[in-house]
PDB file of C-alpha atoms in Angstrom:
ATOM      1  CA  MET K   1      13.384 -43.632 -36.647  1.00 70.00           C
ATOM      2  CA  VAL K   2      16.856 -43.306 -38.131  1.00 70.00           C
ATOM      3  CA  LEU K   3      16.665 -46.831 -39.483  1.00 74.00           C
ATOM      4  CA  ILE K   4      13.395 -46.021 -41.252  1.00 79.00           C
ATOM      5  CA  VAL K   5      14.928 -42.949 -42.842  1.00 75.00           C
ATOM      6  CA  PHE K   6      18.035 -44.930 -43.753  1.00 75.00           C
ATOM      7  CA  PHE K   7      16.048 -47.604 -45.561  1.00 80.00           C
ATOM      8  CA  PHE K   8      14.007 -44.910 -47.261  1.00 78.00           C
ATOM      9  CA  ILE K   9      17.231 -43.351 -48.560  1.00 76.00           C
ATOM     10  CA  LEU K  10      18.468 -46.766 -49.620  1.00 78.00           C
ATOM     11  CA  VAL K  11      15.343 -47.325 -51.699  1.00 82.00           C
ATOM     12  CA  ILE K  12      15.747 -43.916 -53.330  1.00 79.00           C
ATOM     13  CA  GLY K  13      19.376 -44.760 -54.053  1.00 78.00           C
ATOM     14  CA  LEU K  14      18.324 -48.011 -55.710  1.00 82.00           C
ATOM     15  CA  VAL K  15      15.808 -46.131 -57.857  1.00 82.00           C
ATOM     16  CA  PHE K  16      18.560 -43.700 -58.931  1.00 76.00           C
ATOM     17  CA  TYR K  17      20.860 -46.590 -59.748  1.00 78.00           C
ATOM     18  CA  ALA K  18      18.171 -48.268 -61.847  1.00 84.00           C
ATOM     19  CA  ASN K  19      17.630 -45.003 -63.744  1.00 82.00           C
ATOM     20  CA  ILE K  20      21.363 -44.721 -64.381  1.00 78.00           C
ATOM     21  CA  GLN K  21      21.460 -48.259 -65.738  1.00 83.00           C
ATOM     22  CA  VAL K  22      18.490 -47.604 -68.027  1.00 83.00           C
ATOM     23  CA  GLY K  23      20.132 -44.407 -69.286  1.00 80.00           C
ATOM     24  CA  SER K  24      23.384 -46.265 -69.844  1.00 80.00           C
ATOM     25  CA  ALA K  25      21.598 -49.001 -71.799  1.00 83.00           C
ATOM     26  CA  LYS K  26      19.861 -46.423 -74.005  1.00 80.00           C
ATOM     27  CA  GLU K  27      23.226 -44.778 -74.642  1.00 77.00           C
ATOM     28  CA  ASP K  28      24.699 -48.134 -75.679  1.00 79.00           C
ATOM     29  CA  ILE K  29      21.803 -48.745 -78.054  1.00 78.00           C
ATOM     30  CA  LYS K  30      22.316 -45.316 -79.630  1.00 74.00           C
ATOM     31  CA  LYS K  31      26.061 -45.936 -80.017  1.00 74.00           C
ATOM     32  CA  TYR K  32      25.356 -49.276 -81.684  1.00 77.00           C
ATOM     33  CA  ARG K  33      22.891 -47.628 -84.087  1.00 73.00           C
ATOM     34  CA  ASP K  34      25.432 -44.891 -84.865  1.00 71.00           C
ATOM     35  CA  LEU K  35      28.125 -47.466 -85.597  1.00 75.00           C
ATOM     36  CA  LYS K  36      25.708 -49.427 -87.738  1.00 76.00           C
ATOM     37  CA  ALA K  37      24.801 -46.275 -89.697  1.00 74.00           C
ATOM     38  CA  ILE K  38      28.484 -45.555 -90.353  1.00 75.00           C
ATOM     39  CA  GLU K  39      29.110 -49.174 -91.316  1.00 80.00           C
ATOM     40  CA  ASN K  40      26.157 -49.210 -93.742  1.00 80.00           C
ATOM     41  CA  MET K  41      27.288 -45.919 -95.256  1.00 79.00           C
ATOM     42  CA  GLN K  42      30.792 -47.285 -95.899  1.00 81.00           C
ATOM     43  CA  LYS K  43      29.423 -50.534 -97.345  1.00 84.00           C
ATOM     44  CA  LEU K  44      27.149 -48.665 -99.687  1.00 83.00           C
ATOM     45  CA  LEU K  45      29.798 -46.243-100.923  1.00 81.00           C
ATOM     46  CA  PHE K  46      32.142 -49.129-101.743  1.00 83.00           C
ATOM     47  CA  LEU K  47      29.634 -51.531-103.295  1.00 86.00           C
ATOM     48  CA  PRO K  48      31.085 -52.616-106.679  1.00 87.00           C
ATOM     49  CA  GLU K  49      27.469 -52.739-107.882  1.00 88.00           C
ATOM     50  CA  LEU K  50      27.316 -48.942-107.558  1.00 88.00           C
ATOM     51  CA  GLN K  51      30.868 -47.609-107.900  1.00 86.00           C
ATOM     52  CA  CYS K  52      31.879 -45.469-110.829  1.00 86.00           C
ATOM     53  CA  GLY K  53      34.397 -46.523-113.403  1.00 75.00           C
ATOM     54  CA  GLY K  54      35.005 -43.088-114.846  1.00 60.00           C
ATOM     55  CA  GLY K  55      38.626 -42.865-113.794  1.00 59.00           C
ATOM     56  CA  ASP K  56      38.376 -39.314-112.465  1.00 61.00           C
ATOM     57  CA  ASP K  57      39.423 -38.325-108.968  1.00 65.00           C
ATOM     58  CA  VAL K  58      35.895 -38.419-107.591  1.00 68.00           C
ATOM     59  CA  PHE K  59      35.968 -40.520-104.499  1.00 75.00           C
ATOM     60  CA  THR K  60      32.302 -40.708-103.559  1.00 83.00           C
ATOM     61  CA  CYS K  61      30.678 -41.555-106.814  1.00 89.00           C
ATOM     62  CA  ILE K  62      27.707 -43.625-107.901  1.00 91.00           C
ATOM     63  CA  ASP K  63      27.092 -44.863-111.425  1.00 92.00           C
ATOM     64  CA  VAL K  64      23.492 -43.971-112.258  1.00 93.00           C
ATOM     65  CA  LEU K  65      23.024 -46.811-114.739  1.00 92.00           C
ATOM     66  CA  LYS K  66      24.222 -49.300-112.140  1.00 92.00           C
ATOM     67  CA  LEU K  67      21.898 -47.683-109.604  1.00 91.00           C
ATOM     68  CA  GLU K  68      18.860 -48.276-111.804  1.00 88.00           C
ATOM     69  CA  SER K  69      19.788 -51.932-112.217  1.00 89.00           C
ATOM     70  CA  LEU K  70      20.714 -52.469-108.591  1.00 89.00           C
ATOM     71  CA  SER K  71      17.409 -51.223-107.237  1.00 85.00           C
ATOM     72  CA  GLU K  72      15.659 -53.897-109.337  1.00 85.00           C
ATOM     73  CA  VAL K  73      18.170 -56.543-108.278  1.00 87.00           C
ATOM     74  CA  MET K  74      17.762 -55.674-104.596  1.00 84.00           C
ATOM     75  CA  ALA K  75      14.004 -56.001-104.824  1.00 79.00           C
ATOM     76  CA  ASN K  76      14.305 -59.564-106.153  1.00 80.00           C
ATOM     77  CA  GLY K  77      13.375 -62.180-103.529  1.00 77.00           C
ATOM     78  CA  THR K  78      16.638 -64.145-103.286  1.00 81.00           C
ATOM     79  CA  ASN K  79      18.886 -61.105-103.591  1.00 83.00           C
ATOM     80  CA  ARG K  80      16.860 -59.321-100.958  1.00 81.00           C
ATOM     81  CA  ILE K  81      18.103 -61.823 -98.390  1.00 81.00           C
ATOM     82  CA  TYR K  82      21.723 -61.233 -99.401  1.00 84.00           C
ATOM     83  CA  TYR K  83      21.411 -57.463 -99.138  1.00 85.00           C
ATOM     84  CA  SER K  84      19.509 -57.787 -95.868  1.00 83.00           C
ATOM     85  CA  ASP K  85      22.589 -59.469 -94.427  1.00 82.00           C
ATOM     86  CA  GLU K  86      24.753 -56.629 -95.741  1.00 81.00           C
ATOM     87  CA  LEU K  87      22.619 -53.609 -94.903  1.00 82.00           C
ATOM     88  CA  GLY K  88      20.346 -54.908 -92.176  1.00 82.00           C
ATOM     89  CA  ASN K  89      17.417 -52.780 -91.068  1.00 84.00           C
ATOM     90  CA  SER K  90      17.918 -49.592 -92.996  1.00 86.00           C
ATOM     91  CA  LEU K  91      16.393 -47.292 -95.531  1.00 89.00           C
ATOM     92  CA  VAL K  92      18.620 -46.027 -98.351  1.00 90.00           C
ATOM     93  CA  ILE K  93      17.502 -43.182-100.590  1.00 92.00           C
ATOM     94  CA  VAL K  94      19.568 -41.770-103.434  1.00 94.00           C
ATOM     95  CA  GLU K  95      18.567 -38.407-104.833  1.00 94.00           C
ATOM     96  CA  GLU K  96      19.874 -35.958-107.367  1.00 96.00           C
ATOM     97  CA  VAL K  97      19.908 -32.319-106.267  1.00 95.00           C
ATOM     98  CA  TYR K  98      21.650 -30.647-109.235  1.00 94.00           C
ATOM     99  CA  PRO K  99      21.005 -30.123-112.072  1.00 93.00           C
ATOM    100  CA  GLY K 100      18.173 -32.658-112.012  1.00 89.00           C
ATOM    101  CA  ASN K 101      15.774 -33.358-109.195  1.00 92.00           C
ATOM    102  CA  TRP K 102      14.779 -36.952-108.545  1.00 94.00           C
ATOM    103  CA  SER K 103      14.971 -39.468-105.774  1.00 93.00           C
ATOM    104  CA  ARG K 104      14.951 -43.260-105.668  1.00 92.00           C
ATOM    105  CA  ILE K 105      14.573 -45.680-102.790  1.00 90.00           C
ATOM    106  CA  LEU K 106      17.380 -48.173-103.231  1.00 90.00           C
ATOM    107  CA  TYR K 107      16.778 -50.340-100.203  1.00 87.00           C
ATOM    108  CA  ASN K 108      13.947 -50.341 -97.674  1.00 86.00           C
ATOM    109  CA  ARG K 109      13.719 -52.407 -94.499  1.00 83.00           C
ATOM    110  CA  THR K 110      12.937 -49.764 -91.925  1.00 71.00           C
ATOM    111  CA  THR K 111      11.656 -46.224 -91.541  1.00 62.00           C
ATOM    112  CA  ILE K 112      12.685 -45.457 -87.972  1.00 72.00           C
ATOM    113  CA  GLY K 113      16.083 -44.522 -86.602  1.00 73.00           C
ATOM    114  CA  THR K 114      18.563 -41.728 -87.187  1.00 75.00           C
ATOM    115  CA  ALA K 115      19.369 -40.499 -90.680  1.00 80.00           C
ATOM    116  CA  SER K 116      22.836 -39.942 -92.093  1.00 81.00           C
ATOM    117  CA  PHE K 117      23.425 -37.889 -95.216  1.00 85.00           C
ATOM    118  CA  ILE K 118      26.374 -38.076 -97.574  1.00 85.00           C
ATOM    119  CA  PRO K 119      26.768 -35.878-100.658  1.00 89.00           C
ATOM    120  CA  VAL K 120      27.924 -37.918-103.641  1.00 91.00           C
ATOM    121  CA  SER K 121      28.601 -37.517-107.326  1.00 92.00           C
ATOM    122  CA  LEU K 122      26.170 -39.239-109.658  1.00 94.00           C
ATOM    123  CA  TRP K 123      27.943 -40.282-112.823  1.00 93.00           C
ATOM    124  CA  TYR K 124      26.052 -40.583-116.090  1.00 93.00           C
ATOM    125  CA  PRO K 125      28.439 -42.783-118.102  1.00 91.00           C
ATOM    126  CA  ILE K 126      26.808 -42.244-121.493  1.00 92.00           C
ATOM    127  CA  GLU K 127      26.924 -38.464-121.279  1.00 92.00           C
ATOM    128  CA  ASP K 128      30.132 -38.605-119.179  1.00 90.00           C
ATOM    129  CA  GLU K 129      28.701 -36.077-116.759  1.00 92.00           C
ATOM    130  CA  TYR K 130      28.748 -35.822-112.995  1.00 93.00           C
ATOM    131  CA  HIS K 131      25.669 -34.550-111.197  1.00 95.00           C
ATOM    132  CA  MET K 132      25.394 -33.680-107.532  1.00 95.00           C
ATOM    133  CA  GLY K 133      23.522 -36.162-105.386  1.00 94.00           C
ATOM    134  CA  LEU K 134      22.758 -37.026-101.801  1.00 92.00           C
ATOM    135  CA  ILE K 135      22.487 -40.410-100.118  1.00 91.00           C
ATOM    136  CA  THR K 136      20.249 -40.705 -97.082  1.00 90.00           C
ATOM    137  CA  ILE K 137      20.682 -43.777 -94.879  1.00 87.00           C
ATOM    138  CA  ARG K 138      18.278 -44.324 -92.043  1.00 85.00           C
ATOM    139  CA  THR K 139      19.310 -47.147 -89.723  1.00 79.00           C
ATOM    140  CA  GLY K 140      16.898 -48.628 -87.263  1.00 69.00           C
TER     141      GLY K 140
ATOM    142  CA  MET H   1      20.218 -36.100 -24.147  1.00 61.00           C
ATOM    143  CA  LYS H   2      22.540 -38.805 -25.433  1.00 74.00           C
ATOM    144  CA  LYS H   3      19.672 -40.377 -27.320  1.00 78.00           C
ATOM    145  CA  ALA H   4      18.897 -37.046 -28.930  1.00 82.00           C
ATOM    146  CA  GLN H   5      22.543 -36.619 -29.904  1.00 83.00           C
ATOM    147  CA  THR H   6      22.553 -40.080 -31.478  1.00 80.00           C
ATOM    148  CA  GLU H   7      19.438 -39.221 -33.446  1.00 80.00           C
ATOM    149  CA  VAL H   8      21.020 -36.035 -34.726  1.00 83.00           C
ATOM    150  CA  MET H   9      24.202 -37.917 -35.706  1.00 81.00           C
ATOM    151  CA  GLY H  10      22.044 -40.370 -37.607  1.00 79.00           C
ATOM    152  CA  MET H  11      20.297 -37.550 -39.444  1.00 80.00           C
ATOM    153  CA  VAL H  12      23.653 -36.033 -40.362  1.00 82.00           C
ATOM    154  CA  VAL H  13      24.773 -39.367 -41.823  1.00 79.00           C
ATOM    155  CA  VAL H  14      21.547 -39.582 -43.818  1.00 78.00           C
ATOM    156  CA  VAL H  15      21.994 -36.072 -45.196  1.00 81.00           C
ATOM    157  CA  ILE H  16      25.565 -36.886 -46.201  1.00 81.00           C
ATOM    158  CA  LEU H  17      24.362 -40.043 -47.961  1.00 77.00           C
ATOM    159  CA  ILE H  18      21.739 -38.048 -49.864  1.00 77.00           C
ATOM    160  CA  ALA H  19      24.314 -35.445 -50.895  1.00 81.00           C
ATOM    161  CA  VAL H  20      26.764 -38.091 -52.140  1.00 78.00           C
ATOM    162  CA  GLY H  21      24.008 -39.895 -54.011  1.00 74.00           C
ATOM    163  CA  LEU H  22      22.919 -36.674 -55.716  1.00 77.00           C
ATOM    164  CA  LEU H  23      26.507 -35.922 -56.681  1.00 78.00           C
ATOM    165  CA  PHE H  24      26.850 -39.336 -58.337  1.00 74.00           C
ATOM    166  CA  PHE H  25      23.534 -38.849 -60.118  1.00 70.00           C
ATOM    167  CA  ILE H  26      24.573 -35.475 -61.480  1.00 74.00           C
ATOM    168  CA  ALA H  27      28.014 -36.736 -62.517  1.00 73.00           C
ATOM    169  CA  PHE H  28      26.901 -39.931 -64.244  1.00 68.00           C
ATOM    170  CA  VAL H  29      23.504 -39.092 -65.624  1.00 63.00           C
ATOM    171  CA  VAL H  30      22.975 -35.370 -66.079  1.00 63.00           C
ATOM    172  CA  LEU H  31      26.494 -34.462 -67.177  1.00 65.00           C
ATOM    173  CA  ARG H  32      27.190 -37.604 -69.212  1.00 62.00           C
ATOM    174  CA  PRO H  33      28.241 -36.644 -72.761  1.00 60.00           C
ATOM    175  CA  GLN H  34      25.791 -37.958 -75.364  1.00 57.00           C
ATOM    176  CA  SER H  35      27.020 -40.224 -78.091  1.00 55.00           C
ATOM    177  CA  GLU H  36      28.031 -38.063 -81.020  1.00 61.00           C
ATOM    178  CA  LEU H  37      30.021 -40.702 -82.805  1.00 60.00           C
ATOM    179  CA  GLU H  38      27.843 -40.766 -85.901  1.00 59.00           C
ATOM    180  CA  GLN H  39      27.721 -36.961 -86.073  1.00 61.00           C
ATOM    181  CA  ARG H  40      31.522 -36.664 -85.776  1.00 59.00           C
ATOM    182  CA  VAL H  41      32.241 -39.303 -88.390  1.00 59.00           C
ATOM    183  CA  THR H  42      29.687 -38.047 -90.911  1.00 57.00           C
ATOM    184  CA  THR H  43      30.799 -34.405 -90.457  1.00 58.00           C
ATOM    185  CA  SER H  44      34.384 -35.308 -91.247  1.00 64.00           C
ATOM    186  CA  VAL H  45      33.319 -37.255 -94.336  1.00 75.00           C
ATOM    187  CA  VAL H  46      30.772 -34.664 -95.452  1.00 82.00           C
ATOM    188  CA  ALA H  47      33.221 -31.759 -95.856  1.00 87.00           C
ATOM    189  CA  SER H  48      35.736 -33.625 -97.988  1.00 88.00           C
ATOM    190  CA  SER H  49      33.232 -35.607-100.045  1.00 87.00           C
ATOM    191  CA  THR H  50      31.086 -32.520-100.662  1.00 91.00           C
ATOM    192  CA  LEU H  51      34.007 -30.454-101.917  1.00 93.00           C
ATOM    193  CA  ASN H  52      35.281 -33.314-104.027  1.00 91.00           C
ATOM    194  CA  SER H  53      31.889 -34.035-105.604  1.00 92.00           C
ATOM    195  CA  LEU H  54      31.070 -30.342-106.003  1.00 94.00           C
ATOM    196  CA  GLN H  55      34.035 -29.460-108.191  1.00 93.00           C
ATOM    197  CA  TYR H  56      33.339 -32.231-110.719  1.00 92.00           C
ATOM    198  CA  THR H  57      29.630 -31.439-110.997  1.00 94.00           C
ATOM    199  CA  THR H  58      28.606 -30.626-114.545  1.00 94.00           C
ATOM    200  CA  THR H  59      26.674 -27.377-114.798  1.00 94.00           C
ATOM    201  CA  THR H  60      24.153 -26.168-117.344  1.00 92.00           C
ATOM    202  CA  CYS H  61      26.722 -23.619-118.561  1.00 92.00           C
ATOM    203  CA  ARG H  62      27.962 -25.163-121.823  1.00 92.00           C
ATOM    204  CA  GLY H  63      28.441 -28.498-120.065  1.00 91.00           C
ATOM    205  CA  LEU H  64      31.379 -27.168-118.055  1.00 94.00           C
ATOM    206  CA  ASN H  65      31.899 -28.340-114.514  1.00 93.00           C
ATOM    207  CA  ILE H  66      32.287 -26.244-111.370  1.00 95.00           C
ATOM    208  CA  GLN H  67      36.063 -26.620-111.450  1.00 94.00           C
ATOM    209  CA  ASP H  68      36.252 -25.256-115.019  1.00 94.00           C
ATOM    210  CA  LEU H  69      34.122 -22.268-114.086  1.00 95.00           C
ATOM    211  CA  LEU H  70      36.148 -21.535-110.972  1.00 94.00           C
ATOM    212  CA  LEU H  71      39.378 -21.735-112.944  1.00 94.00           C
ATOM    213  CA  ASP H  72      37.941 -19.335-115.498  1.00 94.00           C
ATOM    214  CA  CYS H  73      36.837 -17.010-112.706  1.00 93.00           C
ATOM    215  CA  ALA H  74      40.370 -17.131-111.298  1.00 92.00           C
ATOM    216  CA  THR H  75      42.020 -16.331-114.650  1.00 91.00           C
ATOM    217  CA  ARG H  76      40.406 -14.718-117.669  1.00 86.00           C
ATOM    218  CA  GLY H  77      36.770 -14.530-116.636  1.00 85.00           C
ATOM    219  CA  ALA H  78      35.850 -14.986-120.288  1.00 88.00           C
ATOM    220  CA  ILE H  79      32.995 -17.457-119.934  1.00 91.00           C
ATOM    221  CA  VAL H  80      29.485 -16.013-119.968  1.00 92.00           C
ATOM    222  CA  CYS H  81      26.319 -18.075-119.421  1.00 90.00           C
ATOM    223  CA  ASP H  82      22.765 -16.816-119.026  1.00 87.00           C
ATOM    224  CA  ASN H  83      24.171 -13.272-119.259  1.00 90.00           C
ATOM    225  CA  GLU H  84      26.331 -13.931-116.222  1.00 90.00           C
ATOM    226  CA  HIS H  85      30.083 -14.073-115.996  1.00 91.00           C
ATOM    227  CA  SER H  86      31.636 -17.254-114.696  1.00 92.00           C
ATOM    228  CA  CYS H  87      32.241 -15.864-111.186  1.00 93.00           C
ATOM    229  CA  SER H  88      28.662 -14.913-110.417  1.00 93.00           C
ATOM    230  CA  TYR H  89      27.264 -17.934-112.253  1.00 94.00           C
ATOM    231  CA  VAL H  90      29.413 -20.402-110.356  1.00 94.00           C
ATOM    232  CA  ASN H  91      28.790 -18.579-107.072  1.00 94.00           C
ATOM    233  CA  ARG H  92      25.040 -18.893-107.548  1.00 94.00           C
ATOM    234  CA  THR H  93      25.327 -22.536-108.564  1.00 95.00           C
ATOM    235  CA  ILE H  94      27.538 -23.486-105.624  1.00 95.00           C
ATOM    236  CA  ALA H  95      25.183 -21.717-103.212  1.00 94.00           C
ATOM    237  CA  TYR H  96      22.258 -23.700-104.640  1.00 94.00           C
ATOM    238  CA  ILE H  97      24.066 -27.036-104.454  1.00 94.00           C
ATOM    239  CA  LEU H  98      25.389 -26.533-100.930  1.00 93.00           C
ATOM    240  CA  ASP H  99      21.980 -25.408 -99.765  1.00 92.00           C
ATOM    241  CA  LYS H 100      20.411 -28.584-101.160  1.00 92.00           C
ATOM    242  CA  THR H 101      23.072 -30.898 -99.734  1.00 91.00           C
ATOM    243  CA  LEU H 102      24.130 -29.302 -96.440  1.00 90.00           C
ATOM    244  CA  THR H 103      21.351 -27.020 -95.214  1.00 88.00           C
ATOM    245  CA  VAL H 104      18.910 -29.892 -95.609  1.00 83.00           C
ATOM    246  CA  GLN H 105      20.986 -31.755 -93.000  1.00 82.00           C
ATOM    247  CA  ASP H 106      20.792 -28.750 -90.700  1.00 84.00           C
ATOM    248  CA  ARG H 107      24.476 -28.026 -91.259  1.00 87.00           C
ATOM    249  CA  SER H 108      25.863 -24.563 -91.807  1.00 90.00           C
ATOM    250  CA  PHE H 109      28.890 -23.964 -93.992  1.00 92.00           C
ATOM    251  CA  VAL H 110      31.418 -21.520 -95.379  1.00 93.00           C
ATOM    252  CA  PHE H 111      32.755 -21.767 -98.906  1.00 94.00           C
ATOM    253  CA  GLU H 112      35.646 -19.620-100.115  1.00 93.00           C
ATOM    254  CA  ALA H 113      38.143 -19.568-102.923  1.00 93.00           C
ATOM    255  CA  ASP H 114      41.347 -17.654-103.407  1.00 92.00           C
ATOM    256  CA  VAL H 115      44.136 -17.371-105.937  1.00 92.00           C
ATOM    257  CA  ASP H 116      47.604 -17.157-104.441  1.00 90.00           C
ATOM    258  CA  GLY H 117      46.028 -15.839-101.253  1.00 87.00           C
ATOM    259  CA  GLU H 118      43.776 -13.227-102.895  1.00 88.00           C
ATOM    260  CA  SER H 119      40.062 -13.878-102.421  1.00 88.00           C
ATOM    261  CA  LEU H 120      37.914 -14.571-105.432  1.00 87.00           C
ATOM    262  CA  PRO H 121      34.477 -12.964-105.740  1.00 87.00           C
ATOM    263  CA  VAL H 122      33.068 -16.383-104.909  1.00 86.00           C
ATOM    264  CA  GLY H 123      32.037 -17.154-101.382  1.00 87.00           C
ATOM    265  CA  ILE H 124      29.094 -18.311 -99.345  1.00 86.00           C
ATOM    266  CA  ASN H 125      28.718 -18.042 -95.606  1.00 86.00           C
ATOM    267  CA  SER H 126      25.623 -19.472 -93.983  1.00 83.00           C
ATOM    268  CA  GLY H 127      26.815 -18.620 -90.484  1.00 81.00           C
ATOM    269  CA  CYS H 128      29.012 -21.400 -89.167  1.00 81.00           C
ATOM    270  CA  ARG H 129      28.346 -22.474 -85.577  1.00 76.00           C
ATOM    271  CA  GLY H 130      29.255 -25.513 -83.544  1.00 76.00           C
ATOM    272  CA  GLU H 131      31.909 -28.099 -84.273  1.00 78.00           C
ATOM    273  CA  ARG H 132      33.664 -27.521 -87.601  1.00 83.00           C
ATOM    274  CA  GLU H 133      35.283 -29.690 -90.197  1.00 85.00           C
ATOM    275  CA  ASN H 134      37.377 -28.319 -93.019  1.00 87.00           C
ATOM    276  CA  ALA H 135      38.274 -29.510 -96.464  1.00 89.00           C
ATOM    277  CA  TYR H 136      40.381 -27.764 -99.045  1.00 89.00           C
ATOM    278  CA  GLN H 137      41.367 -28.413-102.627  1.00 91.00           C
ATOM    279  CA  PRO H 138      44.310 -26.789-104.402  1.00 92.00           C
ATOM    280  CA  LEU H 139      44.111 -26.437-108.188  1.00 92.00           C
ATOM    281  CA  ARG H 140      46.762 -25.176-110.565  1.00 92.00           C
ATOM    282  CA  THR H 141      45.552 -22.656-113.144  1.00 91.00           C
ATOM    283  CA  THR H 142      46.890 -22.411-116.699  1.00 90.00           C
ATOM    284  CA  TYR H 143      48.760 -19.261-115.659  1.00 89.00           C
ATOM    285  CA  GLY H 144      50.625 -21.199-112.987  1.00 90.00           C
ATOM    286  CA  SER H 145      48.836 -19.584-110.046  1.00 91.00           C
ATOM    287  CA  LEU H 146      47.296 -21.636-107.272  1.00 93.00           C
ATOM    288  CA  LEU H 147      43.527 -21.640-106.856  1.00 94.00           C
ATOM    289  CA  THR H 148      42.491 -22.997-103.462  1.00 94.00           C
ATOM    290  CA  LEU H 149      38.952 -23.977-102.539  1.00 94.00           C
ATOM    291  CA  TYR H 150      37.893 -24.085 -98.896  1.00 93.00           C
ATOM    292  CA  LEU H 151      34.806 -25.671 -97.463  1.00 93.00           C
ATOM    293  CA  GLU H 152      34.016 -25.556 -93.778  1.00 91.00           C
ATOM    294  CA  VAL H 153      31.052 -27.612 -92.575  1.00 90.00           C
ATOM    295  CA  CYS H 154      29.602 -27.082 -89.137  1.00 87.00           C
ATOM    296  CA  ARG H 155      27.142 -28.959 -86.956  1.00 74.00           C
TER     297      ARG H 155
END
């Protein structure tokens, strides 16, 4: 009788252990996605293809003219492969929140995953004006 | 009798095993802290980058940026746009921008400014709760006083 109960408890213990391992694996996947989101964010903010050349002390700044060109470049077949290696499975949206109101999808290879938001300055080099923008990066 | 005692001892061992197993389950599964790495990193970047980007943002008030308007608010208060003095104009503009950039991320914030320790009539408080990250920016006015901007972003 005791042996039966003991083996029953053992089975329950094994089920608990399996659940713990599954939970641990899910946690590891989430951590990896978080790290990937941070990595993609840093890569994007320091892409020479987007960085400002205004010379002011704005440290998260995107040149709007470069942005318009880059979105076309990224959509090109050969370049798409290059940027896929850099940014992986992610969705990058750049939007202006003040004074204008527009948004542009810069890169699109996924729509699932957690989103990270970073406020940035959008520099209009011809007018020499900075507008307030927001980058959304969704990493799958 | 002895057999009964042995059975009871066995049951006690089983109960102890269950209790220990439950303790491990609670410790390693239920109470495990969730990964907040991405949240922590982005919160620390958000406060400083928001404040930095905010002050250089060009407004619709004569093409002046937020920093210019705040400096005017801290000194002469001579600039008027849309029938509003610089202090109320810049306060309204900052509230709009921070709402569009921070509230949309479900982050609350506090923005304040003072000159040599005296508060300016510019400040927004959306009710900060949770983990906080601060950024501040000192600016020297033409009168030599120190204008300090504070932004606190919360999760």
